[in-house]
Short mmCIF file of N, CA, C and O in Angstrom, two decimals:
data_model
loop_
_atom_site.label_atom_id
_atom_site.label_comp_id
_atom_site.label_asym_id
_atom_site.label_seq_id
_atom_site.Cartn_x
_atom_site.Cartn_y
_atom_site.Cartn_z
N UNK A 115 89.29 91.08 82.24
CA UNK A 115 88.39 92.16 81.99
C UNK A 115 88.57 92.70 80.60
O UNK A 115 89.70 92.96 80.19
N UNK A 116 87.51 92.88 79.85
CA UNK A 116 87.65 93.41 78.53
C UNK A 116 87.67 94.94 78.56
O UNK A 116 87.38 95.57 79.60
N UNK A 117 88.00 95.60 77.47
CA UNK A 117 88.23 97.02 77.47
C UNK A 117 86.97 97.82 77.79
O UNK A 117 87.03 98.88 78.41
N UNK A 118 85.78 97.35 77.39
CA UNK A 118 84.56 98.08 77.72
C UNK A 118 84.25 98.01 79.19
O UNK A 118 83.75 98.98 79.76
N UNK A 119 84.55 96.87 79.82
CA UNK A 119 84.38 96.80 81.28
C UNK A 119 85.32 97.74 82.00
O UNK A 119 84.95 98.41 82.97
N UNK A 120 86.57 97.79 81.53
CA UNK A 120 87.56 98.74 82.14
C UNK A 120 87.08 100.16 81.98
O UNK A 120 87.13 100.96 82.93
N UNK A 121 86.62 100.48 80.79
CA UNK A 121 86.11 101.83 80.52
C UNK A 121 84.94 102.17 81.44
O UNK A 121 84.88 103.27 82.01
N UNK A 122 84.04 101.23 81.62
CA UNK A 122 82.89 101.43 82.53
C UNK A 122 83.35 101.60 83.95
O UNK A 122 82.82 102.47 84.68
N UNK A 123 84.34 100.85 84.38
CA UNK A 123 84.86 100.92 85.71
C UNK A 123 85.49 102.29 85.96
O UNK A 123 85.24 102.94 87.00
N UNK A 124 86.35 102.72 85.02
CA UNK A 124 86.99 104.03 85.17
C UNK A 124 85.97 105.16 85.13
O UNK A 124 86.08 106.13 85.88
N UNK A 125 84.97 105.02 84.25
CA UNK A 125 83.91 106.05 84.19
C UNK A 125 83.15 106.13 85.52
O UNK A 125 82.81 107.23 85.99
N UNK A 126 82.92 104.99 86.14
CA UNK A 126 82.22 104.97 87.44
C UNK A 126 83.07 105.65 88.47
O UNK A 126 82.59 106.43 89.32
N UNK A 127 84.38 105.41 88.45
CA UNK A 127 85.29 106.06 89.42
C UNK A 127 85.29 107.60 89.25
O UNK A 127 85.25 108.34 90.22
N UNK A 128 85.32 108.07 87.98
CA UNK A 128 85.31 109.50 87.74
C UNK A 128 84.00 110.09 88.20
O UNK A 128 83.96 111.20 88.75
N UNK A 129 82.89 109.35 88.01
CA UNK A 129 81.59 109.85 88.33
C UNK A 129 81.21 109.81 89.80
O UNK A 129 80.25 110.48 90.23
N UNK A 130 81.98 109.05 90.59
CA UNK A 130 81.69 108.94 92.02
C UNK A 130 81.93 110.25 92.74
O UNK A 130 82.74 111.03 92.32
N UNK A 131 81.21 110.42 93.83
CA UNK A 131 81.52 111.50 94.70
C UNK A 131 82.92 111.27 95.28
O UNK A 131 83.27 110.20 95.71
N UNK A 132 83.73 112.32 95.25
CA UNK A 132 85.11 112.16 95.68
C UNK A 132 85.17 111.89 97.18
O UNK A 132 84.44 112.52 97.94
N UNK A 133 86.03 110.98 97.52
CA UNK A 133 86.21 110.65 98.94
C UNK A 133 87.63 110.12 99.14
O UNK A 133 88.34 109.83 98.18
N UNK A 134 88.00 109.95 100.38
CA UNK A 134 89.31 109.35 100.70
C UNK A 134 89.39 107.99 100.06
O UNK A 134 90.44 107.64 99.45
N UNK A 135 88.34 107.23 100.13
CA UNK A 135 88.37 105.86 99.59
C UNK A 135 88.54 105.84 98.07
O UNK A 135 89.31 105.03 97.56
N UNK A 136 87.84 106.73 97.32
CA UNK A 136 88.00 106.72 95.91
C UNK A 136 89.40 107.18 95.51
O UNK A 136 90.00 106.64 94.58
N UNK A 137 89.96 108.14 96.27
CA UNK A 137 91.31 108.56 96.01
C UNK A 137 92.34 107.45 96.27
O UNK A 137 93.30 107.28 95.54
N UNK A 138 92.08 106.67 97.34
CA UNK A 138 92.94 105.53 97.59
C UNK A 138 92.90 104.51 96.49
O UNK A 138 93.93 103.95 96.08
N UNK A 139 91.70 104.27 95.98
CA UNK A 139 91.53 103.32 94.85
C UNK A 139 92.32 103.80 93.65
O UNK A 139 93.09 103.06 93.02
N UNK A 140 92.12 105.08 93.28
CA UNK A 140 92.78 105.62 92.09
C UNK A 140 94.31 105.62 92.31
O UNK A 140 95.05 105.26 91.42
N UNK A 141 94.72 106.04 93.50
CA UNK A 141 96.15 106.08 93.77
C UNK A 141 96.78 104.69 93.65
O UNK A 141 97.82 104.51 93.03
N UNK A 142 96.08 103.70 94.17
CA UNK A 142 96.56 102.33 94.09
C UNK A 142 96.59 101.84 92.63
O UNK A 142 97.56 101.17 92.20
N UNK A 143 95.55 102.16 91.90
CA UNK A 143 95.49 101.76 90.47
C UNK A 143 96.64 102.36 89.71
O UNK A 143 97.21 101.70 88.83
N UNK A 144 96.99 103.61 90.00
CA UNK A 144 98.07 104.25 89.26
C UNK A 144 99.40 103.58 89.50
O UNK A 144 100.29 103.63 88.65
N UNK A 145 99.55 102.90 90.63
CA UNK A 145 100.81 102.20 90.90
C UNK A 145 100.82 100.82 90.31
O UNK A 145 101.90 100.23 90.14
N UNK A 146 99.65 100.28 89.99
CA UNK A 146 99.55 98.90 89.49
C UNK A 146 99.47 98.80 87.97
O UNK A 146 99.96 97.86 87.38
N UNK A 147 98.76 99.74 87.34
CA UNK A 147 98.55 99.68 85.90
C UNK A 147 98.74 101.08 85.29
O UNK A 147 98.67 102.08 86.00
N UNK A 148 98.94 101.09 83.99
CA UNK A 148 99.01 102.37 83.29
C UNK A 148 97.57 102.80 82.97
O UNK A 148 96.95 102.19 82.09
N UNK A 149 97.13 103.80 83.63
CA UNK A 149 95.78 104.31 83.43
C UNK A 149 95.85 105.33 82.30
O UNK A 149 96.83 106.05 82.15
N UNK A 150 94.76 105.44 81.52
CA UNK A 150 94.70 106.45 80.45
C UNK A 150 94.85 107.83 81.09
O UNK A 150 94.21 108.13 82.11
N UNK A 151 95.69 108.68 80.48
CA UNK A 151 95.90 110.03 81.07
C UNK A 151 94.60 110.83 81.10
O UNK A 151 94.41 111.63 82.00
N UNK A 152 93.70 110.58 80.16
CA UNK A 152 92.41 111.30 80.14
C UNK A 152 91.64 110.96 81.44
O UNK A 152 91.02 111.85 82.01
N UNK A 153 91.67 109.71 81.85
CA UNK A 153 91.01 109.34 83.08
C UNK A 153 91.59 110.06 84.27
O UNK A 153 90.88 110.62 85.10
N UNK A 154 92.93 110.04 84.37
CA UNK A 154 93.59 110.65 85.52
C UNK A 154 93.28 112.16 85.55
O UNK A 154 92.97 112.71 86.58
N UNK A 155 93.34 112.80 84.38
CA UNK A 155 93.04 114.22 84.30
C UNK A 155 91.60 114.50 84.68
O UNK A 155 91.34 115.49 85.42
N UNK A 156 90.67 113.70 84.22
CA UNK A 156 89.25 113.87 84.59
C UNK A 156 89.06 113.69 86.09
O UNK A 156 88.31 114.44 86.72
N UNK A 157 89.70 112.68 86.64
CA UNK A 157 89.60 112.42 88.08
C UNK A 157 90.13 113.59 88.87
O UNK A 157 89.52 114.05 89.85
N UNK A 158 91.29 114.12 88.48
CA UNK A 158 91.87 115.28 89.15
C UNK A 158 90.92 116.47 89.06
O UNK A 158 90.72 117.20 90.06
N UNK A 159 90.37 116.73 87.87
CA UNK A 159 89.47 117.83 87.68
C UNK A 159 88.27 117.67 88.61
O UNK A 159 87.75 118.65 89.22
N UNK A 160 87.76 116.45 88.74
CA UNK A 160 86.64 116.12 89.62
C UNK A 160 87.01 116.42 91.08
O UNK A 160 86.21 117.01 91.86
N UNK A 161 88.23 116.05 91.48
CA UNK A 161 88.71 116.34 92.82
C UNK A 161 88.74 117.81 93.10
O UNK A 161 88.26 118.27 94.16
N UNK A 162 89.29 118.58 92.18
CA UNK A 162 89.39 120.00 92.33
C UNK A 162 88.02 120.64 92.44
O UNK A 162 87.73 121.45 93.32
N UNK A 163 87.13 120.21 91.55
CA UNK A 163 85.75 120.73 91.55
C UNK A 163 85.03 120.41 92.84
O UNK A 163 84.33 121.24 93.41
N UNK A 164 85.24 119.19 93.37
CA UNK A 164 84.62 118.80 94.61
C UNK A 164 85.08 119.70 95.76
O UNK A 164 84.24 120.12 96.57
N UNK A 165 86.32 120.03 95.79
CA UNK A 165 86.87 120.88 96.83
C UNK A 165 86.26 122.27 96.75
O UNK A 165 85.93 122.88 97.77
N UNK A 166 86.12 122.76 95.54
CA UNK A 166 85.59 124.11 95.35
C UNK A 166 84.11 124.18 95.72
O UNK A 166 83.64 125.26 96.15
N UNK A 167 83.37 123.08 95.57
CA UNK A 167 81.94 123.12 95.77
C UNK A 167 81.47 122.81 97.20
O UNK A 167 80.29 122.95 97.49
N UNK A 168 82.37 122.37 98.05
CA UNK A 168 81.97 122.02 99.39
C UNK A 168 81.79 123.33 100.18
O UNK A 168 82.71 124.19 100.16
N UNK A 169 80.69 123.48 100.82
CA UNK A 169 80.40 124.72 101.56
C UNK A 169 80.90 124.67 103.00
O UNK A 169 81.26 125.68 103.58
N UNK A 170 80.93 123.47 103.60
CA UNK A 170 81.32 123.34 105.00
C UNK A 170 82.83 123.43 105.09
O UNK A 170 83.55 122.60 104.53
N UNK A 171 83.34 124.44 105.79
CA UNK A 171 84.79 124.74 105.80
C UNK A 171 85.66 123.57 106.33
O UNK A 171 86.72 123.32 105.72
N UNK A 172 85.24 122.93 107.39
CA UNK A 172 86.07 121.85 107.93
C UNK A 172 86.25 120.74 106.92
O UNK A 172 87.36 120.29 106.67
N UNK A 173 85.15 120.33 106.28
CA UNK A 173 85.24 119.23 105.30
C UNK A 173 86.02 119.71 104.06
O UNK A 173 86.77 118.93 103.50
N UNK A 174 85.82 120.95 103.69
CA UNK A 174 86.56 121.52 102.53
C UNK A 174 88.06 121.47 102.80
O UNK A 174 88.83 121.01 101.99
N UNK A 175 88.46 121.96 103.97
CA UNK A 175 89.88 121.95 104.33
C UNK A 175 90.46 120.55 104.32
O UNK A 175 91.58 120.28 103.84
N UNK A 176 89.71 119.62 104.89
CA UNK A 176 90.13 118.21 104.93
C UNK A 176 90.32 117.66 103.55
O UNK A 176 91.33 117.01 103.25
N UNK A 177 89.35 117.88 102.67
CA UNK A 177 89.39 117.39 101.32
C UNK A 177 90.54 118.04 100.51
O UNK A 177 91.26 117.37 99.75
N UNK A 178 90.75 119.33 100.70
CA UNK A 178 91.86 120.02 100.02
C UNK A 178 93.18 119.42 100.42
O UNK A 178 94.04 119.15 99.59
N UNK A 179 93.37 119.13 101.70
CA UNK A 179 94.60 118.52 102.18
C UNK A 179 94.81 117.16 101.54
O UNK A 179 95.91 116.84 101.09
N UNK A 180 93.75 116.36 101.46
CA UNK A 180 93.83 115.03 100.85
C UNK A 180 94.18 115.15 99.34
O UNK A 180 95.04 114.41 98.87
N UNK A 181 93.54 116.06 98.67
CA UNK A 181 93.80 116.23 97.21
C UNK A 181 95.23 116.67 96.99
O UNK A 181 95.90 116.18 96.09
N UNK A 182 95.73 117.57 97.82
CA UNK A 182 97.10 118.06 97.66
C UNK A 182 98.09 116.91 97.86
O UNK A 182 99.06 116.75 97.07
N UNK A 183 97.89 116.09 98.89
CA UNK A 183 98.81 114.95 99.13
C UNK A 183 98.71 113.95 97.95
O UNK A 183 99.74 113.41 97.49
N UNK A 184 97.50 113.73 97.50
CA UNK A 184 97.26 112.83 96.34
C UNK A 184 98.00 113.37 95.09
O UNK A 184 98.71 112.61 94.42
N UNK A 185 97.86 114.62 94.81
CA UNK A 185 98.53 115.21 93.64
C UNK A 185 100.05 115.17 93.80
O UNK A 185 100.76 114.87 92.83
N UNK A 186 100.59 115.43 94.98
CA UNK A 186 102.00 115.36 95.20
C UNK A 186 102.52 113.93 94.94
O UNK A 186 103.58 113.74 94.31
N UNK A 187 101.75 112.97 95.36
CA UNK A 187 102.10 111.57 95.13
C UNK A 187 102.14 111.27 93.63
O UNK A 187 103.06 110.64 93.15
N UNK A 188 101.14 111.70 92.91
CA UNK A 188 101.09 111.46 91.48
C UNK A 188 102.25 112.14 90.75
O UNK A 188 102.85 111.60 89.85
N UNK A 189 102.58 113.37 91.20
CA UNK A 189 103.69 114.11 90.56
C UNK A 189 105.03 113.44 90.88
O UNK A 189 105.83 113.21 89.96
N UNK A 190 105.25 113.13 92.14
CA UNK A 190 106.56 112.56 92.55
C UNK A 190 106.77 111.16 91.92
O UNK A 190 107.91 110.79 91.62
N UNK A 191 105.68 110.42 91.76
CA UNK A 191 105.80 109.09 91.14
C UNK A 191 105.73 109.11 89.62
O UNK A 191 105.67 108.08 88.96
N UNK A 192 105.73 110.33 89.11
CA UNK A 192 105.68 110.58 87.63
C UNK A 192 104.49 109.86 86.95
O UNK A 192 104.59 109.37 85.84
N UNK A 193 103.36 109.84 87.67
CA UNK A 193 102.13 109.28 87.12
C UNK A 193 101.49 110.32 86.17
O UNK A 193 100.92 109.93 85.17
N UNK A 194 101.65 111.57 86.54
CA UNK A 194 101.11 112.64 85.69
C UNK A 194 102.24 113.54 85.30
O UNK A 194 103.21 113.72 86.02
N UNK A 195 102.12 114.11 84.10
CA UNK A 195 103.01 115.17 83.64
C UNK A 195 102.41 116.46 84.15
O UNK A 195 101.33 116.88 83.67
N UNK A 196 103.04 117.09 85.10
CA UNK A 196 102.46 118.26 85.76
C UNK A 196 102.20 119.41 84.77
O UNK A 196 101.29 120.17 84.94
N UNK A 197 102.93 119.43 83.67
CA UNK A 197 102.69 120.51 82.68
C UNK A 197 101.28 120.40 82.05
O UNK A 197 100.74 121.39 81.67
N UNK A 198 100.76 119.17 81.96
CA UNK A 198 99.44 118.98 81.37
C UNK A 198 98.35 119.62 82.22
O UNK A 198 97.26 119.98 81.71
N UNK A 199 98.58 119.74 83.52
CA UNK A 199 97.55 120.25 84.45
C UNK A 199 98.03 121.47 85.21
O UNK A 199 97.43 121.86 86.20
N UNK A 200 99.14 122.08 84.75
CA UNK A 200 99.78 123.09 85.50
C UNK A 200 98.86 124.23 85.91
O UNK A 200 98.78 124.63 87.09
N UNK A 201 98.12 124.78 84.94
CA UNK A 201 97.28 125.95 85.23
C UNK A 201 96.18 125.63 86.21
O UNK A 201 95.94 126.36 87.16
N UNK A 202 95.51 124.46 86.03
CA UNK A 202 94.41 124.09 86.93
C UNK A 202 94.93 123.87 88.36
O UNK A 202 94.35 124.31 89.32
N UNK A 203 96.04 123.14 88.47
CA UNK A 203 96.58 122.83 89.81
C UNK A 203 97.11 124.08 90.47
O UNK A 203 96.92 124.30 91.66
N UNK A 204 97.78 124.96 89.67
CA UNK A 204 98.27 126.21 90.25
C UNK A 204 97.12 127.07 90.77
O UNK A 204 97.19 127.64 91.88
N UNK A 205 96.04 127.16 89.98
CA UNK A 205 94.87 127.98 90.39
C UNK A 205 94.25 127.34 91.68
O UNK A 205 93.86 128.12 92.61
N UNK A 206 94.21 126.06 91.74
CA UNK A 206 93.73 125.35 92.94
C UNK A 206 94.57 125.71 94.15
O UNK A 206 94.04 126.02 95.23
N UNK A 207 95.88 125.64 94.02
CA UNK A 207 96.78 126.00 95.12
C UNK A 207 96.64 127.43 95.55
O UNK A 207 96.65 127.72 96.78
N UNK A 208 96.47 128.34 94.62
CA UNK A 208 96.31 129.74 94.97
C UNK A 208 94.96 129.95 95.68
O UNK A 208 94.91 130.65 96.71
N UNK A 209 93.89 129.33 95.20
CA UNK A 209 92.60 129.43 95.84
C UNK A 209 92.62 128.97 97.28
O UNK A 209 91.97 129.55 98.15
N UNK A 210 93.37 127.90 97.54
CA UNK A 210 93.42 127.31 98.89
C UNK A 210 94.75 127.55 99.57
O UNK A 210 95.20 126.71 100.37
N UNK A 211 95.40 128.66 99.27
CA UNK A 211 96.77 128.92 99.77
C UNK A 211 96.85 129.00 101.31
O UNK A 211 97.89 128.85 101.88
N UNK A 212 95.70 129.21 101.96
CA UNK A 212 95.68 129.27 103.44
C UNK A 212 95.94 127.90 104.03
O UNK A 212 96.23 127.76 105.20
N UNK A 213 95.84 126.83 103.22
CA UNK A 213 96.07 125.47 103.71
C UNK A 213 97.48 125.05 103.43
O UNK A 213 97.99 125.19 102.30
N UNK A 214 98.20 124.59 104.44
CA UNK A 214 99.60 124.29 104.36
C UNK A 214 99.96 123.35 103.23
O UNK A 214 100.91 123.58 102.47
N UNK A 215 99.16 122.32 103.00
CA UNK A 215 99.45 121.33 101.98
C UNK A 215 99.32 121.95 100.58
O UNK A 215 100.06 121.55 99.67
N UNK A 216 98.41 122.89 100.41
CA UNK A 216 98.26 123.57 99.11
C UNK A 216 99.51 124.44 98.84
O UNK A 216 99.99 124.50 97.72
N UNK A 217 100.00 125.11 99.89
CA UNK A 217 101.22 125.91 99.73
C UNK A 217 102.39 125.03 99.39
O UNK A 217 103.22 125.37 98.55
N UNK A 218 102.46 123.86 100.02
CA UNK A 218 103.57 122.93 99.73
C UNK A 218 103.44 122.41 98.29
O UNK A 218 104.48 122.29 97.60
N UNK A 219 102.26 122.11 97.83
CA UNK A 219 102.06 121.67 96.44
C UNK A 219 102.45 122.79 95.47
O UNK A 219 103.09 122.54 94.46
N UNK A 220 102.10 124.00 95.80
CA UNK A 220 102.43 125.17 94.97
C UNK A 220 103.99 125.26 94.86
O UNK A 220 104.51 125.51 93.77
N UNK A 221 104.69 125.12 95.98
CA UNK A 221 106.15 125.17 95.94
C UNK A 221 106.72 124.07 95.04
O UNK A 221 107.69 124.28 94.30
N UNK A 222 106.11 122.87 95.14
CA UNK A 222 106.58 121.77 94.27
C UNK A 222 106.36 122.13 92.80
O UNK A 222 107.25 121.88 91.97
N UNK A 223 105.22 122.72 92.48
CA UNK A 223 104.94 123.14 91.09
C UNK A 223 105.98 124.11 90.60
O UNK A 223 106.50 124.01 89.49
N UNK A 224 106.28 125.09 91.46
CA UNK A 224 107.23 126.16 91.09
C UNK A 224 108.66 125.54 90.90
O UNK A 224 109.39 125.96 90.00
N UNK A 225 109.00 124.59 91.73
CA UNK A 225 110.29 123.94 91.61
C UNK A 225 110.38 123.19 90.29
O UNK A 225 111.40 123.29 89.58
N UNK A 226 109.30 122.49 89.96
CA UNK A 226 109.30 121.71 88.69
C UNK A 226 109.26 122.64 87.50
O UNK A 226 109.84 122.32 86.42
N UNK A 227 108.59 123.74 87.63
CA UNK A 227 108.46 124.72 86.52
C UNK A 227 109.83 125.28 86.16
O UNK A 227 110.13 125.54 84.99
N UNK A 228 110.70 125.44 87.14
CA UNK A 228 111.99 126.06 86.95
C UNK A 228 113.10 125.05 86.54
O UNK A 228 114.21 125.42 86.27
N UNK A 229 112.72 123.76 86.54
CA UNK A 229 113.70 122.74 86.12
C UNK A 229 113.68 122.56 84.61
O UNK A 229 112.65 122.56 83.98
N UNK A 230 114.90 122.43 84.03
CA UNK A 230 114.91 122.15 82.57
C UNK A 230 114.35 120.77 82.29
O UNK A 230 114.53 119.85 83.05
N UNK A 231 113.64 120.64 81.17
CA UNK A 231 113.01 119.35 80.84
C UNK A 231 113.88 118.57 79.88
O UNK A 231 114.65 119.06 79.16
#
């Protein structure tokens, strides 16, 4: 695959409606190849935005839980530097603090924030 095809592929992933399947694809890609950090950040921003824009509570809660688990995986596997997205992810956790996984992600953020780098 040449670089323009890869760019097109990653752009298509960012532009897709967020779903469990697209998160699985991105999560798997992050373990196989070094993805550009801009792509990962855009994808995360898209995930957060999707969660905020869903009106149906059940689906919103489900998506928030998936995004939280996805973000925890990226953080624990050191795919993302949490400091790059700290404010956005923290705001997301606070907005959805009623959801257990968001509270757990928030605790992880706070633990990492207090660790010396």
